[in-house]
CSV table of C-alpha atoms in Angstrom, one decimal:
chain,number,residue,atom,x,y,z
A,1,MET,CA,31.4,-2.0,-0.6
A,2,SER,CA,30.8,-3.4,2.9
A,3,THR,CA,30.9,-1.6,6.2
A,4,ARG,CA,31.3,-3.1,9.6
A,5,LEU,CA,28.6,-2.2,12.1
A,6,GLN,CA,29.2,-2.6,15.8
A,7,VAL,CA,26.3,-3.2,18.1
A,8,VAL,CA,26.6,-3.4,21.9
A,9,LEU,CA,24.2,-5.9,23.5
A,10,ASP,CA,23.9,-7.1,27.1
A,11,ASP,CA,24.8,-10.8,27.7
A,12,GLU,CA,21.2,-11.9,27.9
A,13,GLU,CA,20.3,-10.4,24.5
A,14,LEU,CA,23.4,-11.8,22.9
A,15,LEU,CA,22.6,-15.3,24.2
A,16,GLU,CA,19.0,-15.1,22.8
A,17,ILE,CA,20.3,-14.0,19.4
A,18,LYS,CA,22.9,-16.7,19.4
A,19,GLN,CA,20.2,-19.3,20.2
A,20,ALA,CA,17.9,-17.9,17.5
A,21,ALA,CA,20.7,-18.0,14.9
A,22,ALA,CA,21.7,-21.5,15.8
A,23,SER,CA,18.1,-22.7,15.6
A,24,GLN,CA,18.1,-21.5,12.0
A,25,ARG,CA,21.6,-22.8,11.3
A,26,LEU,CA,22.8,-19.2,10.7
A,27,THR,CA,25.8,-17.3,12.0
A,28,VAL,CA,24.9,-14.5,14.3
A,29,ALA,CA,26.0,-12.0,11.7
A,30,GLU,CA,23.7,-13.5,9.0
A,31,TRP,CA,20.8,-13.7,11.5
A,32,VAL,CA,21.3,-10.0,12.3
A,33,ARG,CA,21.5,-9.0,8.6
A,34,GLN,CA,18.3,-10.9,7.9
A,35,ALA,CA,16.6,-9.3,10.9
A,36,LEU,CA,17.7,-5.8,9.8
A,37,ARG,CA,16.4,-6.5,6.2
A,38,LYS,CA,13.0,-7.6,7.6
A,39,ALA,CA,12.8,-4.5,9.8
A,40,ARG,CA,13.7,-2.2,7.0
A,41,ALA,CA,11.2,-3.8,4.6
A,42,ALA,CA,8.5,-3.3,7.3
A,43,GLU,CA,9.2,0.4,7.4
A,44,PRO,CA,7.0,2.6,5.2
A,45,ARG,CA,9.0,3.9,2.3
A,46,TYR,CA,7.3,7.2,2.1
A,47,LEU,CA,5.8,9.4,4.7
A,48,ALA,CA,2.0,9.9,4.7
A,49,GLU,CA,2.5,13.6,3.7
A,50,HIS,CA,4.4,12.6,0.6
A,51,LYS,CA,1.7,10.1,-0.4
A,52,LEU,CA,-1.1,12.7,0.1
A,53,ARG,CA,0.8,15.3,-1.9
A,54,VAL,CA,1.1,12.8,-4.8
A,55,VAL,CA,-2.5,11.9,-4.7
A,56,ARG,CA,-3.6,15.6,-4.6
A,57,GLU,CA,-1.3,16.4,-7.5
A,58,SER,CA,-2.7,13.5,-9.5
A,59,ALA,CA,-6.3,14.5,-8.8
A,60,GLN,CA,-5.7,17.7,-10.7
A,61,PHE,CA,-5.5,15.9,-14.0
A,62,GLY,CA,-8.2,14.2,-16.0
A,63,TYR,CA,-7.8,10.6,-16.9
A,64,PRO,CA,-9.8,8.6,-19.4
A,65,THR,CA,-12.3,6.4,-17.7
A,66,ALA,CA,-14.9,3.8,-18.7
A,67,ASN,CA,-16.6,0.8,-17.2
A,68,ILE,CA,-14.5,-2.3,-16.8
A,69,GLU,CA,-16.0,-4.2,-19.7
A,70,THR,CA,-15.2,-1.3,-22.1
A,71,LEU,CA,-11.6,-1.0,-20.8
A,72,LEU,CA,-11.0,-4.8,-21.0
A,73,GLY,CA,-12.4,-4.9,-24.5
A,74,GLU,CA,-10.2,-2.0,-25.7
A,75,THR,CA,-7.2,-3.6,-24.1
A,76,ALA,CA,-7.9,-7.0,-25.8
A,77,ARG,CA,-8.5,-5.3,-29.2
A,78,GLY,CA,-5.2,-3.4,-28.8
A,79,ARG,CA,-3.3,-6.7,-28.0
A,80,LEU,CA,-4.9,-8.4,-31.0
A,81,SER,CA,-3.9,-5.6,-33.3
A,82,GLU,CA,-0.3,-5.7,-32.1
A,83,SER,CA,0.0,-9.4,-32.9
A,84,ASP,CA,-0.9,-8.9,-36.6
């Protein structure tokens, strides 16, 4: 489903956006959609408080650890045994 979005710009802003769109061979609508997607992608998806809560909750559990050589060796052996 699509929804129309109305944005009010002053003449100077609109002219600059039209020029930017034209320089990329885009319609103004497509240029605006792309600009909004880029702005949305740049926004953090989660607040810092949420991230901290997840880290704190995770820290309560014990996870298996080893040096990197041991982990890589175990991973390789597991992959080799699966291919049998």
